[in-house]
Coordinates of C-alpha atoms in Angstrom, one line a residue:
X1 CA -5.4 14.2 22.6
X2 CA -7.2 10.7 23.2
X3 CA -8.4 9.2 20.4
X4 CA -12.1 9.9 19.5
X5 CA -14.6 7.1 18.1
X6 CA -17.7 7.9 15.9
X7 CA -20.5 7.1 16.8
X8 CA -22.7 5.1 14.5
X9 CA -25.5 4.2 16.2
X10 CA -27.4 1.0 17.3
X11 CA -28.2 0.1 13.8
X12 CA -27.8 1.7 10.3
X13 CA -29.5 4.6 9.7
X14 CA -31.4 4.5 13.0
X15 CA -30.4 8.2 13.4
X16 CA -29.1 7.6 16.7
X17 CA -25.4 7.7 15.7
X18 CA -23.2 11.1 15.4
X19 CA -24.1 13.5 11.9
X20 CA -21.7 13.6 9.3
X21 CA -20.2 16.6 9.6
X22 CA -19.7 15.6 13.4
X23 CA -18.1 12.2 12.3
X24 CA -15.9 13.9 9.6
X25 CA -14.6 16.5 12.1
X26 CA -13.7 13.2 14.7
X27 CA -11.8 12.0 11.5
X28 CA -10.1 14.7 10.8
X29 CA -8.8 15.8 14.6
X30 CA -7.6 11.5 14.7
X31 CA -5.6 12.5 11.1
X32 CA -4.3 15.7 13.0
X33 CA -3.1 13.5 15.6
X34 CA -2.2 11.0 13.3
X35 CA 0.1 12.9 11.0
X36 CA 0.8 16.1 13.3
X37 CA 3.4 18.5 12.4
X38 CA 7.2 18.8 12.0
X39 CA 9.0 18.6 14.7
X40 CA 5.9 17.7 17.2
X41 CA 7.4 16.2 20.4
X42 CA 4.7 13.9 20.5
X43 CA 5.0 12.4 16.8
X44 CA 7.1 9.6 14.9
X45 CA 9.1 12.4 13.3
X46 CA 9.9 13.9 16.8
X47 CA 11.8 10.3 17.7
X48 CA 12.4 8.4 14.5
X49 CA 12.3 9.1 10.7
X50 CA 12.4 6.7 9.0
X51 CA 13.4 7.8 5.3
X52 CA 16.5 6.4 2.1
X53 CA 16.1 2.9 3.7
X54 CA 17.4 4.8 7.3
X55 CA 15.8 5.1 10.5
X56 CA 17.3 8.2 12.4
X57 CA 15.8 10.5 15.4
X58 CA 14.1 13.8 14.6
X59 CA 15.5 15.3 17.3
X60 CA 19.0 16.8 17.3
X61 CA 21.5 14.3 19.5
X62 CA 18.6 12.1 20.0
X63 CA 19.9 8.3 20.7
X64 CA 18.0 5.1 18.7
X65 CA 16.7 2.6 21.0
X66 CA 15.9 -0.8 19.7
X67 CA 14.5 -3.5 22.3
X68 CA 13.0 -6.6 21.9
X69 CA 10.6 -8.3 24.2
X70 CA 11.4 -10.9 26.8
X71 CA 13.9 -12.9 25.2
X72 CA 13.7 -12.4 21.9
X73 CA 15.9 -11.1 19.6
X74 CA 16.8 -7.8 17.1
X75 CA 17.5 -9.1 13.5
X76 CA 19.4 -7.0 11.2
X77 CA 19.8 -8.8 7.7
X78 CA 21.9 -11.7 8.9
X79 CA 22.9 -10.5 12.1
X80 CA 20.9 -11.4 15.3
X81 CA 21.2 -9.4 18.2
X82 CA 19.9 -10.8 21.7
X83 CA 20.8 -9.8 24.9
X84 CA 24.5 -8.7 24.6
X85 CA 25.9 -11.4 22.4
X86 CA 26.2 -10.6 18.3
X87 CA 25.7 -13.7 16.3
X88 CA 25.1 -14.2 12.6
X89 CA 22.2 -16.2 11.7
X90 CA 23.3 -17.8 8.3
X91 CA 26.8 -19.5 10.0
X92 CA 29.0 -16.6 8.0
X93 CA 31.3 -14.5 9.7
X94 CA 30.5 -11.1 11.1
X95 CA 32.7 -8.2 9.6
X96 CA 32.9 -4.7 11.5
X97 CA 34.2 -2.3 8.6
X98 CA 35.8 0.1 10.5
X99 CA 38.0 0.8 13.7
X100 CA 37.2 -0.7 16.9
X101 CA 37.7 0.5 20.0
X102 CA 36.7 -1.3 23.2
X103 CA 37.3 -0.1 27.0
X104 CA 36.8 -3.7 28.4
X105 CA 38.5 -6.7 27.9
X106 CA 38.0 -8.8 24.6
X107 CA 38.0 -12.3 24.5
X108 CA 38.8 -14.2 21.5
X109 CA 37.3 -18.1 22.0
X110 CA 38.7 -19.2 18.4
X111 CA 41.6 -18.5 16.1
X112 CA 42.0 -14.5 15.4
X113 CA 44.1 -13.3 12.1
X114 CA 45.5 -10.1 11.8
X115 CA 45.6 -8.2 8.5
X116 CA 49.0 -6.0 9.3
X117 CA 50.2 -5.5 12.9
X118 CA 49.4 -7.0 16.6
X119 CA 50.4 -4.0 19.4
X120 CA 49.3 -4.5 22.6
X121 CA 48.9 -2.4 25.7
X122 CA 53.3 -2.4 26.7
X123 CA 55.7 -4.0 24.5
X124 CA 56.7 -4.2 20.5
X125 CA 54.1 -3.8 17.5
X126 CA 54.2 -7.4 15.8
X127 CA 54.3 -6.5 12.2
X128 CA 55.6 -9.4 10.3
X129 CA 56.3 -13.5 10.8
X130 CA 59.7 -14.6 9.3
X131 CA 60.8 -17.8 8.1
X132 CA 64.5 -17.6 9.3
X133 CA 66.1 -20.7 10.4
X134 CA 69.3 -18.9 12.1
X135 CA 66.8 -16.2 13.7
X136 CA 69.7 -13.9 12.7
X137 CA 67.4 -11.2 12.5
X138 CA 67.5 -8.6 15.5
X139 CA 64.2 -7.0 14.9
X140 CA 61.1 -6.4 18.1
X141 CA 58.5 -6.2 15.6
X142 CA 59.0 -9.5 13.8
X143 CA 58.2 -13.3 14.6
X144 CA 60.1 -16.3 13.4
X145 CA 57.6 -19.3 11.6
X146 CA 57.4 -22.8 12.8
X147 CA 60.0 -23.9 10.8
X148 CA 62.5 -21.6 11.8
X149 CA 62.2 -22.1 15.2
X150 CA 62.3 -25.7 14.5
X151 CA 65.1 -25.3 12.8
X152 CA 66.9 -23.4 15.0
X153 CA 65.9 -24.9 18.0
X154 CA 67.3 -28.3 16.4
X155 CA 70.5 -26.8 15.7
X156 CA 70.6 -25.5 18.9
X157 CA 69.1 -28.3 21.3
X158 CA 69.2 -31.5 19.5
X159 CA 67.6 -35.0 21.0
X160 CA 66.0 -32.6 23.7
X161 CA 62.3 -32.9 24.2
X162 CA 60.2 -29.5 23.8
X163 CA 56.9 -29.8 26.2
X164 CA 53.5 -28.1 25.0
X165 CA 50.4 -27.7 27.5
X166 CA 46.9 -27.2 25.7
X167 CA 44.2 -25.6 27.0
X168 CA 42.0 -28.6 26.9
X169 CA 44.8 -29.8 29.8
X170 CA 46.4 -32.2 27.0
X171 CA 50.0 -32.5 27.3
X172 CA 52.6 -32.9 24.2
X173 CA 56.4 -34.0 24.1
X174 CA 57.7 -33.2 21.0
X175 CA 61.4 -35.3 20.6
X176 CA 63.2 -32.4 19.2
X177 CA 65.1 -34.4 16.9
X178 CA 63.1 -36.9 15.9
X179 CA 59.5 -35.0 15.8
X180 CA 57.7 -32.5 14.5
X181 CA 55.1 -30.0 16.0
X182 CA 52.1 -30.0 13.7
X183 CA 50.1 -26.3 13.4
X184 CA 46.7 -27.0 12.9
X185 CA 43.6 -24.9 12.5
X186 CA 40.8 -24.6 14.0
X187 CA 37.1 -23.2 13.4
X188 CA 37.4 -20.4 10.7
X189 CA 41.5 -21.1 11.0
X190 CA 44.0 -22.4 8.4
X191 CA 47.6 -23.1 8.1
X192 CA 50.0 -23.9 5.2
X193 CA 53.2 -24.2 5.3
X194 CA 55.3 -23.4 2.1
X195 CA 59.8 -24.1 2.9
X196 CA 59.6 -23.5 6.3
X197 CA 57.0 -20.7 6.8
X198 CA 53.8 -21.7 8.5
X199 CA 51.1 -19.3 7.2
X200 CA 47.8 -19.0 9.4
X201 CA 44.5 -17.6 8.1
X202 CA 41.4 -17.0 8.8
X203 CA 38.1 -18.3 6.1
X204 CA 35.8 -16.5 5.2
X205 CA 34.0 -17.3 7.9
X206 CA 35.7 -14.8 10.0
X207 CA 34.9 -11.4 10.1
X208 CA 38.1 -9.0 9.7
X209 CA 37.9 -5.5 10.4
X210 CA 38.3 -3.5 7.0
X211 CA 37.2 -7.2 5.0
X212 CA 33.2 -7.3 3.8
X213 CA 32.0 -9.9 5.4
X214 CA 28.2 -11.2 6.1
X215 CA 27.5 -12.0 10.1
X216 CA 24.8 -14.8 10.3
X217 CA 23.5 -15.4 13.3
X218 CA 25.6 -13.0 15.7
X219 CA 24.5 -11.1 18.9
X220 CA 25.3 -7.4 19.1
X221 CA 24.5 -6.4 23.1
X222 CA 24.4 -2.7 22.8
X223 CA 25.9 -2.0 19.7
X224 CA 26.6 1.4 18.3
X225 CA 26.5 1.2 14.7
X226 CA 26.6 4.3 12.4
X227 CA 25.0 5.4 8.8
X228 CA 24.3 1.1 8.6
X229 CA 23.0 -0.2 5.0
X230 CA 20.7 -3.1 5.4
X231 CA 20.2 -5.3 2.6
X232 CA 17.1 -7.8 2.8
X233 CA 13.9 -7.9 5.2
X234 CA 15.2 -7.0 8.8
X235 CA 13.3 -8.8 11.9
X236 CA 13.0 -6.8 14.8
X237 CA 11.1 -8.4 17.3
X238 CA 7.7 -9.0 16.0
X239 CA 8.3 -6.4 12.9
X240 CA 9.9 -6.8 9.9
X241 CA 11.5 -3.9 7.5
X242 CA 11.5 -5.0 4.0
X243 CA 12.6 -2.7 1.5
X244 CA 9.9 0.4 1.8
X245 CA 7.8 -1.4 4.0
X246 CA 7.1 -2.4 7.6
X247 CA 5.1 -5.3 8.5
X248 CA 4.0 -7.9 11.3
X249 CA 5.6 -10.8 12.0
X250 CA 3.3 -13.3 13.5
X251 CA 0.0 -14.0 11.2
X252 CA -3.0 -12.2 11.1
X253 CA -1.4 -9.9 13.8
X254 CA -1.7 -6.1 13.7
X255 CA 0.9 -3.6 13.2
X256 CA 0.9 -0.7 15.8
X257 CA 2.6 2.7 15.7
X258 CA 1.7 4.7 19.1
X259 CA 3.8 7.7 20.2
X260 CA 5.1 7.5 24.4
X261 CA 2.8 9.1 26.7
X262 CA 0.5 11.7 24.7
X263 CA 2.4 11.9 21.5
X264 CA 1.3 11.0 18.6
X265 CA 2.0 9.0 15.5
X266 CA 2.6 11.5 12.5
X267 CA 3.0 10.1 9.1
X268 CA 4.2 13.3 7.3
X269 CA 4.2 12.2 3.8
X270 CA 1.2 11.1 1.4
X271 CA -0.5 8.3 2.7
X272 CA -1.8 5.6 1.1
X273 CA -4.2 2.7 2.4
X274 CA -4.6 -0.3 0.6
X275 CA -7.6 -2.5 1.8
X276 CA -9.6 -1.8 4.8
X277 CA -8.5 1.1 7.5
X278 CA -10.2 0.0 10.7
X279 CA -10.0 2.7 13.3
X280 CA -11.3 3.7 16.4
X281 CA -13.1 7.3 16.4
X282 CA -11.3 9.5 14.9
X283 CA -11.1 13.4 15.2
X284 CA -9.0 15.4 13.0
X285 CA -8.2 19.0 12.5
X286 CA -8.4 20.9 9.1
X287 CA -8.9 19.7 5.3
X288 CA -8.8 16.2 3.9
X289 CA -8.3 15.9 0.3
X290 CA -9.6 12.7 -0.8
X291 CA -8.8 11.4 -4.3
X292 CA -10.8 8.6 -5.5
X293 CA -13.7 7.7 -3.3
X294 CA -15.2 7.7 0.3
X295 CA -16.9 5.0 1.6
X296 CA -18.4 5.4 5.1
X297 CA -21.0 2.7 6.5
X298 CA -23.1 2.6 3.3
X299 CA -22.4 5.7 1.9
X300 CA -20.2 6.5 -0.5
X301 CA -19.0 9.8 -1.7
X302 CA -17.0 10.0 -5.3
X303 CA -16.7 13.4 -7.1
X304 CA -19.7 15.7 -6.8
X305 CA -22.3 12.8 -6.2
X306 CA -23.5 11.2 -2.9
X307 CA -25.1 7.6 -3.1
X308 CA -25.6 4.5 -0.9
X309 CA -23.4 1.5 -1.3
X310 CA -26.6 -1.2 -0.7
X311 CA -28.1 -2.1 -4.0
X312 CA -31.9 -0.5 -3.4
X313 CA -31.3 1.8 -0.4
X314 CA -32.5 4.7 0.5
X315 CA -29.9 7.6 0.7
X316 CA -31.3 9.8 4.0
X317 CA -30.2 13.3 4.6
X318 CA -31.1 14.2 8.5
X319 CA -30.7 17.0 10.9
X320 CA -29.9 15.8 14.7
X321 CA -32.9 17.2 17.0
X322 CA -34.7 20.3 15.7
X323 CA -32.1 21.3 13.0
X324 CA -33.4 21.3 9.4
X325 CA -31.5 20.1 6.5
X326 CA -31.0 23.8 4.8
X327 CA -29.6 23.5 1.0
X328 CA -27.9 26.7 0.2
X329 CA -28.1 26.6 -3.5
X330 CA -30.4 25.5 -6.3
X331 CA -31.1 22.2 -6.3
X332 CA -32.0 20.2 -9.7
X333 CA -33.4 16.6 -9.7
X334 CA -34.1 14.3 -12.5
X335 CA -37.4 11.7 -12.0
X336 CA -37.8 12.6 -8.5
X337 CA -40.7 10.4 -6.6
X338 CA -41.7 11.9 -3.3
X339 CA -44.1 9.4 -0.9
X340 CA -45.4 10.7 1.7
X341 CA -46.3 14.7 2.9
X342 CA -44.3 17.8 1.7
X343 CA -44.2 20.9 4.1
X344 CA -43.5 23.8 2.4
X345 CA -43.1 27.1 4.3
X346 CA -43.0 30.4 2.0
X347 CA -43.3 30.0 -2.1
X348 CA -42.6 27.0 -4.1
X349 CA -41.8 27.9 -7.8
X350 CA -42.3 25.4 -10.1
X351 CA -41.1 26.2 -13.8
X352 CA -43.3 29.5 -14.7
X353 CA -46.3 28.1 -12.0
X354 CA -45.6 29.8 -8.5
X355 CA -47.3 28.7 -5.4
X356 CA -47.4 31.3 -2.2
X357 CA -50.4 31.3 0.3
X358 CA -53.6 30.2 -1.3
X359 CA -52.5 31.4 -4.5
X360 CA -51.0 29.7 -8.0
X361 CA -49.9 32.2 -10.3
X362 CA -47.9 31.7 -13.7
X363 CA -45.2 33.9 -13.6
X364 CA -44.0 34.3 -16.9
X365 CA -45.4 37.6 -18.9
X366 CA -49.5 36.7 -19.9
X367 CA -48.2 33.3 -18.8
X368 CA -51.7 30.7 -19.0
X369 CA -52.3 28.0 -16.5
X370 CA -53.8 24.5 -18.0
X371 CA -54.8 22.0 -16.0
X372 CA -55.3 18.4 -18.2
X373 CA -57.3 15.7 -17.2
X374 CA -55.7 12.8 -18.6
X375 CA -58.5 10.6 -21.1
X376 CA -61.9 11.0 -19.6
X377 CA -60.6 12.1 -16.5
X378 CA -62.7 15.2 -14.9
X379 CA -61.3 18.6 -13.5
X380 CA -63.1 18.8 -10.1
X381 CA -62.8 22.0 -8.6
X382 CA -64.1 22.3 -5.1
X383 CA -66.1 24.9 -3.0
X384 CA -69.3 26.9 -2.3
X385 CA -68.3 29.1 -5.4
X386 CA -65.7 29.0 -8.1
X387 CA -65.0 32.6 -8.7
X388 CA -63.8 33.6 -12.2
X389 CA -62.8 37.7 -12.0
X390 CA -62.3 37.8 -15.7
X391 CA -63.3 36.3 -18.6
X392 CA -63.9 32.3 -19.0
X393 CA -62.7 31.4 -22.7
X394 CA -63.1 28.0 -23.7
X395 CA -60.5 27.1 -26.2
X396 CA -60.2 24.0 -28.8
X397 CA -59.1 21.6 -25.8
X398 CA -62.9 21.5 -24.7
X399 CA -64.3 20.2 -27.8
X400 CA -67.2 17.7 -27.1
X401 CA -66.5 18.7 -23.4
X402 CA -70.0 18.7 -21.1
X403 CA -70.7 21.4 -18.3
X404 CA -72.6 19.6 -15.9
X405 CA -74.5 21.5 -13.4
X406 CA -76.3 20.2 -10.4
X407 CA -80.0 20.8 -9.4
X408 CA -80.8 24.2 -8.4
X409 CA -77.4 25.8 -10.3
X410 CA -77.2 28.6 -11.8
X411 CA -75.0 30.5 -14.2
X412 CA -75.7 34.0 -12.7
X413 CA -73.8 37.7 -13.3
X414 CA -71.1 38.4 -10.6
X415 CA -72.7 41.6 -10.3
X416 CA -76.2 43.7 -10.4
X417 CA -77.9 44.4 -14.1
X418 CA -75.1 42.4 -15.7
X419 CA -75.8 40.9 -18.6
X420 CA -74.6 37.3 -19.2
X421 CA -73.1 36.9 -22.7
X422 CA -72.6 33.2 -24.4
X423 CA -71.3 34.4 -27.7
X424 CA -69.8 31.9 -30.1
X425 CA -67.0 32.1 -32.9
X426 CA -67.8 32.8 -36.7
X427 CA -71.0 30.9 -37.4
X428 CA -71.0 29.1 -34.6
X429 CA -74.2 28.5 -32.5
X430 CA -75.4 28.6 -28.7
X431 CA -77.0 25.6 -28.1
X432 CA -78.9 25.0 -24.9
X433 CA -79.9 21.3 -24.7
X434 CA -82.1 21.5 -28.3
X435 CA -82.0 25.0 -28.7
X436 CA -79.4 26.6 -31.2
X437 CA -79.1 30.9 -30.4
X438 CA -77.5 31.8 -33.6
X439 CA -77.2 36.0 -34.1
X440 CA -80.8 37.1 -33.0
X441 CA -82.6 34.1 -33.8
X442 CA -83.9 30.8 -31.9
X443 CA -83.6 27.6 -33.3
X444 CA -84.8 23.7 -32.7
X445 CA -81.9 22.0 -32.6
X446 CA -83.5 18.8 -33.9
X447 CA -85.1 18.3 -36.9
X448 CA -88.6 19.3 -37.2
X449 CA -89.1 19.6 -33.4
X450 CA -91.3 22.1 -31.7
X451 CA -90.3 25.2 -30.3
X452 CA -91.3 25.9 -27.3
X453 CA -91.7 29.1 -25.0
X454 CA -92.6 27.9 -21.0
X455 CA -93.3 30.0 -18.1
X456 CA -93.0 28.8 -14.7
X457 CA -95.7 28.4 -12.8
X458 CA -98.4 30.7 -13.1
X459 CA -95.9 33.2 -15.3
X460 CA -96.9 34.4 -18.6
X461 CA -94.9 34.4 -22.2
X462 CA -94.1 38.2 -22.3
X463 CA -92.9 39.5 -25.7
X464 CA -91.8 42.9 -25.6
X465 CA -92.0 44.6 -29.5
X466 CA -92.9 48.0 -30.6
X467 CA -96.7 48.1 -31.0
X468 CA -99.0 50.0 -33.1
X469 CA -102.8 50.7 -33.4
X470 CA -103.4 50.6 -37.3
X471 CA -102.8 47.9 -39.8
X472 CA -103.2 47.8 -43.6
X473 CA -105.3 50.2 -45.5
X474 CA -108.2 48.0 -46.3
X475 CA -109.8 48.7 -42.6
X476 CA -110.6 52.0 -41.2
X477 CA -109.0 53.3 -38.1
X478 CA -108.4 51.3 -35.3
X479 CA -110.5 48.3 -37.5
X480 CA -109.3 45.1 -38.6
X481 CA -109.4 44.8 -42.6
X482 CA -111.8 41.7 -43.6
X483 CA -109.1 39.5 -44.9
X484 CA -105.7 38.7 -42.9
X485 CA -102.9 38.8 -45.0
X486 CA -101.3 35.4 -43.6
X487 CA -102.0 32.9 -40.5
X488 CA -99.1 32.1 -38.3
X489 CA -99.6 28.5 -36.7
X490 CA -98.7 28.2 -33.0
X491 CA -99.3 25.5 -30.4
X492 CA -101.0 27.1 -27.2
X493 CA -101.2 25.0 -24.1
X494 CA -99.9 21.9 -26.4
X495 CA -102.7 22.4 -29.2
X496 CA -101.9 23.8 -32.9
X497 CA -103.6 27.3 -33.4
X498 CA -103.6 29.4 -36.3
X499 CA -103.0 33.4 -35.4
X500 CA -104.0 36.0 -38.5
X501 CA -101.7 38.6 -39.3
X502 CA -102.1 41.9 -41.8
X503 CA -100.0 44.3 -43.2
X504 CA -98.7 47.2 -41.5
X505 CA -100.2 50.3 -42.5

């Protein structure tokens, strides 16, 4: 699977780039292809695991191949491999800890030292140099020393000259009665001589094969080396294994693990990034378990709360074409300031106030709604008519409150013959401008101030009141007595008048 880049757009939050659940699911197919699963051909842990400081294929009989570019070279600890030579790169000896066995030929350049016998392809096993100076021992497997030799050669061949050729083409005539032949070592090679046995050894610059011994800067060309421990950082090539971790050689230069072909790196345990993961796009298969926090290009997501990494920016939550951003479950929001328009399709409940259609209805049981000015602010409602089905109670939080009606309104009975009631509480009053209406009786409401009854127009006052056609006893029927009992003063037409009244009969 190729890798898969998200897309995030021209510029941030331009709405252009992939949505997040199409970025997360790029992310998590990359992961999928990133770690994979056991045993995947096209994975790390298909061809190497690397696990208890070893690196070892995942695939039964599978062979390691380590090879660096050009000319450079594979470094394991203090051993340097490049090309086919093996040198150690800290001048020590290199030490092979166990048997050797080589089908070509093997050529030694310096002094060699064998621990216990030399046996070569025909002929006796070497076990042992003697220091015998009659060589009267008969043995195939044992060498007489310098001095032996010497010795018996003197006995045997005295004032005769003994002729050496070096391989440096340097010729030596030692007088065998008068000279000696002096054993000297060379690079990594020592002699001693103790009576008249020569002893040669090897430093410890010379790797032996059972001795532990540290190769510095030796070539191995196509070693095969078995269940190695590696002590220190290890260079190979342009990577370096140190301890539990591999890193980059060369500065500021990036570490790549890519699978052959179409596999795929797998990194099967838990994974840790330190710092900044820069990726290409990503798509991953299945759950990622993040512990800790998320950032993704200014957003970061931490526990059960979203919220943008820029001090001051806005956190957007948008659907790609026609798509809606649908929120399943109930949402609740603290200090929430909404600019701009709100489309609402279907009913918005708002605490115990419901809004559906034209309608706003409390919903809890004889549930009120109030609706507060704030100061001397004004409730405007608007419309031809303001329709109240029921009754209009004015409470306490009207006090000192004016009804203002324009010219030409009228309060008026919804229906036909109804009777308009203003009735107040206790001994409360009706007052209409100056007018107080208290029980059945019609009051100025200022002090001394006239009463006054006005008709429209060319109306008339009409009092309705039972009538009768007699009146106290001092007239006949149907006559006025002589003297009124009382006068009752009324202004007509703006002028004080005086109206007798009498007694009923």
């Amino acid at each position: 699977m190729a890798r898969q880049n998200i897309n995030i757009g021209s510029s941030a939050n331009d709405g252009t780039g992939d949505p997040l659940r199409t970025a997360f699911d790029k992310i998590n197919d990359n992961f999928v292809e990133l770690y994979g699963t056991d045993n995947d051909i096209n994975t790390l842990d298909a061809n190497l695991d690397v696990n208890n400081f070893a690196i070892t294929t995942g695939v039964t009989n599978g062979n390691v191949t380590i090879t660096p570019n050009g000319t450079g070279n594979i470094n394991l600890g203090s051993i340097t491999v490049n090309g086919s030579q093996i040198s150690s790169n800290d001048s020590t000896q290199i030490t092979l800890a166990d048997n050797i066995q080589t089908t070509g030929t093997i050529n030694v350049t310096g002094a060699a030292t064998l621990a216990t016998s030399l046996t070569l392809a025909t002929g006796a096993t070497v076990t042992v140099i003697l220091d015998e100076d009659n060589l009267g021992t008969d043995s195939a497997t044992q060498l007489a020393t310098q001095q032996s030799i010497k010795a018996y050669v003197d006995a045997q061949v005295t004032a005769q000259d003994l002729d050496f050729a070096c391989d440096d083409s340097t010729t030596l005539s030692i007088d065998l009665d008068s000279e000696s032949l002096q054993f000297s070592g060379g690079t990594g090679i020592t002699t001693a001589g103790t009576s008249n046995t020569v002893t040669i050894a090897i430093d410890g610059t010379v790797a032996t094969l059972a001795g532990s011994q540290t190769l510095t800067n030796k070539t191995l060309t196509n070693p095969t080396i078995n269940a190695a421990t590696m002590t220190g950082a290890i260079a190979i090539d342009g990577v370096t294994i140190d301890d539990n971790a591999i890193k980059a050689n060369a500065s500021n230069s990036d570490l790549e693990l890519d699978g052959s072909g179409t596999g795929a790196v797998k990194v099967l345990a838990n994974a840790t990034v330190v710092g900044t993961l820069t990726t290409a796009d990503i798509t991953t298969i299945g759950t990622h378990t993040i512990t800790g926090q998320l950032d993704a290009e200014g957003v970061r997501i931490k526990d059960n709360t979203v919220t943008t990494l820029a001090s001051n920016a806005n956190l957007e939550l948008s659907a790609n074409g026609s798509g809606v951003v649908d929120v399943k479950k109930a949402m609740t929001t603290v200090g929430q300031t909404i600019t701009g328009n709100v489309g609402i399709t279907g009913q918005l409940d708002i605490d115990n106030i419901s809004i559906n259609g034209n309608g706003i209805i409390a919903t809890n049981s004889n549930g009120g709604i109030n609706i507060n000015p704030n100061g001397l602010g004004s409730v405007t409602i608007g419309g031809s008519n303001v329709s109240v089905p029921s009754t209009l109670t004015a409470s306490t939080l009207f006090a000192n409150t004016q009804i203002l009606l324009g010219s030409g309104a009228k309060i008026m009975a919804a229906s036909t013959n109804a009777d308009i009631v203003l009735e107040t509480i206790g001994t409360g009053s009706v007052v209409l401008e100056e007018i107080s209406i208290t029980d059945n009786k019609i009051t100025t409401h200022n002090s001394n101030a006239d009463l006054q009854l006005d008709t429209d127009g060319t109306g008339y006052l009409d009092i309705r009141t039972d009538t009768q056609t007699t009146v106290g006893s001092a007239g006949g029927a149907n006559a006025l007595p002589g003297q009124p009992t009382g006068y009752i003063k009324i202004k007509i037409g703006g002028t004080l008048r005086v109206i007798p009244f009498y007694d009923q009969a």
